[in-house]
Coordinates of C-alpha atoms and ligand atoms in Angstrom, one line a residue:
X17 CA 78.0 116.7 137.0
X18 CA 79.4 113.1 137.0
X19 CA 79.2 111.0 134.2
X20 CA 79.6 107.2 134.2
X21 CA 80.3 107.0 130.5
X22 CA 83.6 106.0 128.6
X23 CA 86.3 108.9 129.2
X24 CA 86.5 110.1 125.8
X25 CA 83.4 110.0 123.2
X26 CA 82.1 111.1 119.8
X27 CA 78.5 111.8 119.9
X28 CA 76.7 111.5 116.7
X29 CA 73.2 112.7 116.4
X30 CA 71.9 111.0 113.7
X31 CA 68.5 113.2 113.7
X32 CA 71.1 116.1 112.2
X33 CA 72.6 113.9 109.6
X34 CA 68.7 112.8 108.5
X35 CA 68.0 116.9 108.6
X36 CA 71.4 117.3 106.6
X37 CA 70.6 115.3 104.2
X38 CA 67.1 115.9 103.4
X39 CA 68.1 119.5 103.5
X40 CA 70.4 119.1 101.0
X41 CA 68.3 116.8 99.1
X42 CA 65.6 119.4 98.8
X43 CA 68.2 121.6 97.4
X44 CA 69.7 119.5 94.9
X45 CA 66.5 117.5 93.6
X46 CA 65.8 116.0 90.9
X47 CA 69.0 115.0 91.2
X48 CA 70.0 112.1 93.7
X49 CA 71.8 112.0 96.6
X50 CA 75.5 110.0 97.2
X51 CA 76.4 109.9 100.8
X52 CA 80.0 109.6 101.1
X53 CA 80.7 107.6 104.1
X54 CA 84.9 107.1 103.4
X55 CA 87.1 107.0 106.0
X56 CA 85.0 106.1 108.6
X57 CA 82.2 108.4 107.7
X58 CA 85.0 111.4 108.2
X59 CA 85.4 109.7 111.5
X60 CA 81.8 109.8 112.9
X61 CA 81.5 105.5 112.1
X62 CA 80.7 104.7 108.7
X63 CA 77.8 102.0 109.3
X64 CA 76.5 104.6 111.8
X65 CA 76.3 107.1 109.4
X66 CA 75.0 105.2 106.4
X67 CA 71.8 104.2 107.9
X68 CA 70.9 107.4 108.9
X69 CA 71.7 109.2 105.5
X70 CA 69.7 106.6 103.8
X71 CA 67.0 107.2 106.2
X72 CA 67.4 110.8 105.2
X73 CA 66.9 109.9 101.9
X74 CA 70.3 109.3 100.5
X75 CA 69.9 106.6 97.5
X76 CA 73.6 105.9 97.0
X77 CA 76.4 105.4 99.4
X78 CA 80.1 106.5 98.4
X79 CA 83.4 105.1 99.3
X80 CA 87.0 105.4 98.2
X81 CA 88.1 102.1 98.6
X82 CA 86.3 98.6 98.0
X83 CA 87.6 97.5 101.9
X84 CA 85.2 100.1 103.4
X85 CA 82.8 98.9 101.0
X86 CA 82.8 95.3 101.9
X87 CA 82.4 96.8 105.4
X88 CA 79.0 98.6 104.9
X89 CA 77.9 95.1 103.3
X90 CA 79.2 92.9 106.7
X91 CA 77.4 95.7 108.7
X92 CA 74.5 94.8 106.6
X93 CA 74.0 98.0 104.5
X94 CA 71.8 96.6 101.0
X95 CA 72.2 100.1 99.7
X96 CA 73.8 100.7 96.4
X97 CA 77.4 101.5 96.6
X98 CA 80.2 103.2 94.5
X99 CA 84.4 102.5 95.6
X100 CA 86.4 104.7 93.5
X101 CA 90.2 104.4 94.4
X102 CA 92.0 101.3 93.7
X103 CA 95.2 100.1 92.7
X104 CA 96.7 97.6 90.2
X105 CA 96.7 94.6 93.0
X106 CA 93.2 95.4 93.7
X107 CA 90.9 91.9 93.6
X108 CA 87.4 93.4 92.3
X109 CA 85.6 89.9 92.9
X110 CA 84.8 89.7 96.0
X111 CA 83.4 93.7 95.3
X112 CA 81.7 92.5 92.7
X113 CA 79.9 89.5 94.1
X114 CA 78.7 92.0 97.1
X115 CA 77.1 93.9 94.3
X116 CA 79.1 97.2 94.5
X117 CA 79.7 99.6 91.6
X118 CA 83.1 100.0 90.9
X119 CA 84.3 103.1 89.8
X120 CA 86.4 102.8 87.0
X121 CA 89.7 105.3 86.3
X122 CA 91.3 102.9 83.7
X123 CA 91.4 101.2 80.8
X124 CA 93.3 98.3 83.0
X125 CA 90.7 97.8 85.3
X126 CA 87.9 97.7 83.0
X127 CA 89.1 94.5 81.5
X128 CA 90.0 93.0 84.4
X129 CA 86.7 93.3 85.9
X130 CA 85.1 92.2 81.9
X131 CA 87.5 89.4 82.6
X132 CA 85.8 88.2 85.8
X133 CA 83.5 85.1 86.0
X134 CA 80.5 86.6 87.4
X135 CA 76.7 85.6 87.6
X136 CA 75.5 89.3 85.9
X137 CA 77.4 91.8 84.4
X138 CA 79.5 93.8 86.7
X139 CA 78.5 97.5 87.6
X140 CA 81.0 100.0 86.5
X141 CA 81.3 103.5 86.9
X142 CA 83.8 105.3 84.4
X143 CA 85.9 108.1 85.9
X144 CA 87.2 111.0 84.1
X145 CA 89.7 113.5 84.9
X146 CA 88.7 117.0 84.1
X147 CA 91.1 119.2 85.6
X148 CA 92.1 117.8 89.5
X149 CA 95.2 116.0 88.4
X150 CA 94.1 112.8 90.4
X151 CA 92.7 109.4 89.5
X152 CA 90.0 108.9 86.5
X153 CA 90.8 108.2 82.7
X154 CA 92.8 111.1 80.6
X155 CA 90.9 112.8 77.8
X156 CA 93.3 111.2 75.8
X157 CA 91.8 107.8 76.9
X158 CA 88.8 108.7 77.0
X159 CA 88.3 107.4 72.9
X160 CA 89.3 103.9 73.3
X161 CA 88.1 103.5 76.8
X162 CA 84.4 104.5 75.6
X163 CA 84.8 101.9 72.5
X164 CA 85.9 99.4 74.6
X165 CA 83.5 99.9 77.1
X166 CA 80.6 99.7 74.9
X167 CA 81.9 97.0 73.2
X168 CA 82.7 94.9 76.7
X169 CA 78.7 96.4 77.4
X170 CA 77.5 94.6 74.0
X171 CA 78.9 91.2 75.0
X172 CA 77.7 91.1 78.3
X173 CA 80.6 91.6 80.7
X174 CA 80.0 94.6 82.4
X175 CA 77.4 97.4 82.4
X176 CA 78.0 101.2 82.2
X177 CA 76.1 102.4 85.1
X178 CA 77.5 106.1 85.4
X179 CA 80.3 108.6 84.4
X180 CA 81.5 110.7 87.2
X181 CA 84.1 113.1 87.8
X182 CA 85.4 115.5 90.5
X183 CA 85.9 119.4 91.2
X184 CA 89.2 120.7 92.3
X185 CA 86.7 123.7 93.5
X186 CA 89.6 126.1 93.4
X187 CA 86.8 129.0 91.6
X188 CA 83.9 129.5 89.6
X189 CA 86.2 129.3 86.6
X190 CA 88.5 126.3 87.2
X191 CA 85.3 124.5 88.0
X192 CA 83.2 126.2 84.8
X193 CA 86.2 124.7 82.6
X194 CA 85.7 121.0 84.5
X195 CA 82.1 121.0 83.8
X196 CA 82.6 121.9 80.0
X197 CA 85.2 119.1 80.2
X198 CA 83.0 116.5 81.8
X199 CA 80.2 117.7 79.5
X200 CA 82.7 117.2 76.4
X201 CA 83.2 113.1 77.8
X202 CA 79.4 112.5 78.2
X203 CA 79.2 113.5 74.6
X204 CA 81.8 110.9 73.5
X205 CA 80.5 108.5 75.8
X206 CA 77.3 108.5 73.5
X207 CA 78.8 108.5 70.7
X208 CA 80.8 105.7 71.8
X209 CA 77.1 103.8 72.2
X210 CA 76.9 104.0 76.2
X211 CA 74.3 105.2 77.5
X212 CA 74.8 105.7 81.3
X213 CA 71.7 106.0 84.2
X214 CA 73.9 108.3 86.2
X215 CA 76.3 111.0 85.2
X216 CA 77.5 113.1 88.3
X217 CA 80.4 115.7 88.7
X218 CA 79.5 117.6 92.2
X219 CA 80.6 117.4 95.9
X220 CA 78.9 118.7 98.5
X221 CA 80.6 122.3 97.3
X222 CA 79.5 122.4 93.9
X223 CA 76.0 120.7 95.2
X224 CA 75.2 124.0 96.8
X225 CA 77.0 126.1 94.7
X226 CA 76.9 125.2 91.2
X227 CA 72.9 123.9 90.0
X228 CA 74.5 123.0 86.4
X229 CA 77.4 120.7 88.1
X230 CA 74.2 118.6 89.8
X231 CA 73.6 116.4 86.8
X232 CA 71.6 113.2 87.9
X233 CA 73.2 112.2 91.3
X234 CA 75.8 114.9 94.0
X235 CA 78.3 113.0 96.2
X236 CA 77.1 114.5 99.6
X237 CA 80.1 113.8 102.2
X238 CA 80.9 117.2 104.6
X239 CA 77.4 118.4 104.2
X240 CA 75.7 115.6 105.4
X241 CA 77.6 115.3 108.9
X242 CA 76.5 118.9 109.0
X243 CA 79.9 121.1 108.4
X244 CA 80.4 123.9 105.8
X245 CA 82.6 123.4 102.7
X246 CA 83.3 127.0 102.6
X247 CA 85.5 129.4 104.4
X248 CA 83.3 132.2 104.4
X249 CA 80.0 130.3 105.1
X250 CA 79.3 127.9 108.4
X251 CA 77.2 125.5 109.2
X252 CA 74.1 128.1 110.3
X253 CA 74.8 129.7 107.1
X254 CA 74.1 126.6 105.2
X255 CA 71.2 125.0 107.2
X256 CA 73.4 122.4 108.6
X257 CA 73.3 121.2 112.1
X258 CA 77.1 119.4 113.1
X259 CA 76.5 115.8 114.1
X260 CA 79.8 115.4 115.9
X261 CA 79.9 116.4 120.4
X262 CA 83.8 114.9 120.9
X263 CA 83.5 115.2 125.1
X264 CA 86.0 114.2 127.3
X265 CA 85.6 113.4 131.3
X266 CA 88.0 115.3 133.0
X267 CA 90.5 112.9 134.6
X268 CA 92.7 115.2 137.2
X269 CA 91.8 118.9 138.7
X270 CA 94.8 120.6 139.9
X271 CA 95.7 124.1 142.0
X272 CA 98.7 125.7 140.7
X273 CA 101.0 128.8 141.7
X274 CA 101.9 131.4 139.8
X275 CA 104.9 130.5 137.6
X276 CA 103.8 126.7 137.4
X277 CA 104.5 125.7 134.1
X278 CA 102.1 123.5 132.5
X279 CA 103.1 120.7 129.9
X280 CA 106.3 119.3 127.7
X281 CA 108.1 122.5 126.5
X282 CA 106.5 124.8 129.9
X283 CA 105.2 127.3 126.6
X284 CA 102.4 128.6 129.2
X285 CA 103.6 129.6 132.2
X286 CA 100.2 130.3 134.9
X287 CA 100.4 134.4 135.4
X288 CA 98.7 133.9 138.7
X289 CA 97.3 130.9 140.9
X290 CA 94.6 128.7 138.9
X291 CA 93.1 125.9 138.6
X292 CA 94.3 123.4 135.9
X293 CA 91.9 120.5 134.5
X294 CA 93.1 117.3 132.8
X295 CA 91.2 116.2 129.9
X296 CA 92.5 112.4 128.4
X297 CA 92.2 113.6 124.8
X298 CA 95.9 114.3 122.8
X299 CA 97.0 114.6 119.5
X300 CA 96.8 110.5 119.0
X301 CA 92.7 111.2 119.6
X302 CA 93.7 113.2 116.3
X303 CA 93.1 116.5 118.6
X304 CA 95.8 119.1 116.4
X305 CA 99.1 119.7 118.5
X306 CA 99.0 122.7 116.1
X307 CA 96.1 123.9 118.3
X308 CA 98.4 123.9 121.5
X309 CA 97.4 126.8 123.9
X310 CA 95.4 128.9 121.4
X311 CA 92.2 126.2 121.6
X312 CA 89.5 126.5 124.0
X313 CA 87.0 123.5 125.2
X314 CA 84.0 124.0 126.6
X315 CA 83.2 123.0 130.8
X316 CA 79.9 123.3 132.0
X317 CA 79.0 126.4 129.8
X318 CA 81.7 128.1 130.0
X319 CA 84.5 128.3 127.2
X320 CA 88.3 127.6 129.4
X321 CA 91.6 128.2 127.0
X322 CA 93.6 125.1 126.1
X323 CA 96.8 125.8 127.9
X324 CA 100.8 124.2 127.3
X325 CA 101.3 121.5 124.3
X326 CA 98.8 118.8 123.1
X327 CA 100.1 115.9 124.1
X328 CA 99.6 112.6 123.0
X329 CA 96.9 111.2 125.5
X330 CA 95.9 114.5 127.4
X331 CA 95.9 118.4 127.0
X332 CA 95.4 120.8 130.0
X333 CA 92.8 123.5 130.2
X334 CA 92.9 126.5 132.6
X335 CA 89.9 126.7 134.3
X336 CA 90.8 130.0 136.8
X337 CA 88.7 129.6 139.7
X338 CA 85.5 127.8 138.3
X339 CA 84.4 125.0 140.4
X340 CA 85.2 122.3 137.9
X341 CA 85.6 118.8 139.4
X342 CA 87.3 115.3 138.5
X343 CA 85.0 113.6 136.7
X344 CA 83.1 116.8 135.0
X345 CA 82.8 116.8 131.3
X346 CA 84.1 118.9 128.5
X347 CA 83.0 119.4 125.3
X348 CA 86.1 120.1 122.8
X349 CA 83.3 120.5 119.9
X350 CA 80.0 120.2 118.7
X351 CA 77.2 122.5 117.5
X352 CA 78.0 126.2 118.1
X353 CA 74.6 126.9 118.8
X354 CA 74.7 125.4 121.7
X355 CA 77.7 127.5 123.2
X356 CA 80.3 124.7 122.6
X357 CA 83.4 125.6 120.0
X358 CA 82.9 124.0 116.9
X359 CA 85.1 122.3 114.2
X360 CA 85.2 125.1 112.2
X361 CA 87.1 126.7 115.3
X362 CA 89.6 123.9 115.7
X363 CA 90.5 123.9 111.9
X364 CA 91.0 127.5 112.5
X365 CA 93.4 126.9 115.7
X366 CA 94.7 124.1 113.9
X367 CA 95.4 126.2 110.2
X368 CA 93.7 123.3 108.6
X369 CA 90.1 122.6 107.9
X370 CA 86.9 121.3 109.2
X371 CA 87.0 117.5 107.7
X372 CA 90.5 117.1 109.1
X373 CA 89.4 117.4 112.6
X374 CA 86.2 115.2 112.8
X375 CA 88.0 112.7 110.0
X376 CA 91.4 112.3 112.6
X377 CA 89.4 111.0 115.6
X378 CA 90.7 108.7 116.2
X379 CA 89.8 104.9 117.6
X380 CA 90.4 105.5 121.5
X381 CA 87.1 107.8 121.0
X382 CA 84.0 105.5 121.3
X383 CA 81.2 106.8 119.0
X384 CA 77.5 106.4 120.5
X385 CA 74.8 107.4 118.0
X386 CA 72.5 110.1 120.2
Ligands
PLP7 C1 85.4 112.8 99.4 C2 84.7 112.8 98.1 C3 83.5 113.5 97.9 C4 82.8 114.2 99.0 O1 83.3 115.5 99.1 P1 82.7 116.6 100.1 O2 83.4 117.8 99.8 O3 83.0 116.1 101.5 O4 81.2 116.7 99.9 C5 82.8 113.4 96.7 N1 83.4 112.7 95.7 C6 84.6 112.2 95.7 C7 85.2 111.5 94.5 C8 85.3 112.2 96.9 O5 86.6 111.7 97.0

């Protein structure tokens, strides 16, 4: 099989994000779905990804920062969107004129974005911490953030669309005490006088897992490219169909001796004459070094063992005697249920997890949507 493509390329089928979505939609209804497209859509291209999770039925898309927001907008997403991670040099105006919720974590960037001179109220998005140590107002804020929220709502400035929060997910306890802890800042939120549309808490995690974390929206990001939060649960398990093939065409098909040894470091040594194929994908394609020779990738359906180091460009497979050509194409991962390793595997190679390998591919990999 020759292939005239590009020699290393991400495959996204954006039928299985549609399925993965209203899947999960189903699941979570009445509540709403967010489809958090950060970091490149974890890699499988953000704009890409958007349209077909709103096709799917996704009414909200999620981002951390307002920079990938501002992107879905030039790629000429309408959609509503949320940006929840900025910093203290953060502009919000040109955010706010492109009519993106901002999600709010403190009291600081509530008045500057009250402070802004803007043609209706700004959309903001208060977030609280409950328990994950990260960004989002303190309970100890959470008094005189609500006042003076309600208060910058009353004159006009700004509007209260939602409340939100996130779950470390650690266990059903440590997430039981977060939900009582968000529940507890909804609470004071009306009886500050806010009255948000949309109060949500879950990930794609606690979507599944947890119906009382659902509240009126779920941020939907690894389900929806069709990969399992769970260690003990895949994406078969869940219903979810992975929309990620990374292939690679192979570049150089060589015959070795026994003894050769095969990459920086020799760590593999060939046992006995094989054949060794060349495939132009390394660790700066974000494929793990970690992985180095316990990885396998997938030739013509047959599974072949990542041999030597991942290098930076390229990492060799040994293929024994299968008649594998220059030019052939291999399939590092994709959906396991069609014979090809999955990400699941390589986060398992790698000792990391799934939304580290499909968010680390990097830009020398052309996506195509399929
Ligand atoms: C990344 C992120 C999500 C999505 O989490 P998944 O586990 O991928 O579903 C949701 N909410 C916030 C705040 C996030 O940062």
């Amino acid at each position: 099989m020759t292939h005239l493509g590009p020699e290393r390329r991400a495959d996204i089928d954006l039928a299985a994000i549609r399925a993965n979505v209203e899947r999960l939609r189903a699941q979570v209804a009445p509540a709403v779905a967010m489809a958090v497209v950060k970091a490149n859509g974890y890699g499988h291209g953000a704009a890409l990804v958007a349209r077909a999770a709103l096709e799917g039925g996704a009414a909200w898309l999620g981002v951390a920062d307002i920079g990938e927001a501002l992107a879905l907008r030039a790629a000429g997403i309408t959609a509503p969107i949320l940006a929840w991670l900025h910093d203290p040099t953060t502009d919000f105006a040109p955010a706010i004129d492109a009519g993106i919720d901002i999600g709010v974590s403190t009291i600081d960037q509530l008045e500057a974005i009250a402070s802004l001179d803007t043609d209706a109220p700004p959309l903001v998005q208060l977030k609280v911490e409950t328990g994950l140590s990260r960004n989002g107002l303190p309970p100890a804020h959470w008094d005189e953030a609500f006042e003076r929220a309600a208060l910058l709502e009353k004159a006009g400035l700004l509007r209260v669309r939602g409340i939100f929060s996130h779950l470390a997910n650690t266990s059903a306890e440590s997430d039981e005490e977060a939900i009582a802890a968000f529940s507890t800042a909804l609470a004071l939120a009306e009886d500050a006088g806010l009255s948000p549309d949309l109060r949500h808490l879950a990930s794609t995690a606690a979507a599944i897992q947890r119906p009382h974390a659902r509240f009126d929206l779920v941020r939907l990001g690894i389900g929806i490219y069709g990969l399992s939060p769970f260690g003990e649960m895949d994406s078969a398990d869940l219903g979810l169909r992975p929309a990620m093939t990374l292939r690679g065409r192979i570049a150089a098909v060589r015959r070795v001796d026994e003894g050769a040894g095969v990459s920086y470091d020799h760590i593999w040594r060939a046992s006995a004459p094989t054949t060794l194929a060349l495939i132009p994908l390394g660790y700066a394609e974000g494929i793990p070094r970690a992985a180095s020779d316990v990885a396998e990738v997938w030739i013509d359906g047959v599974r072949h063992p990542v041999r030597g180091r991942i290098a930076m460009d390229q990492l060799v497979v040994d293929v024994g005697d299968a008649p594998v050509q220059v030019g052939d194409i291999a399939v590092l991962f994709g959906d396991p249920a069609r014979g090809h390793p999955s990400a699941d595997d390589w986060a398992r190679w790698a000792g990391t997890i799934n939304y580290e390998i499909v968010t680390r591919i990097g830009p020398r990999v052309e996506r195509f949507a399929e």
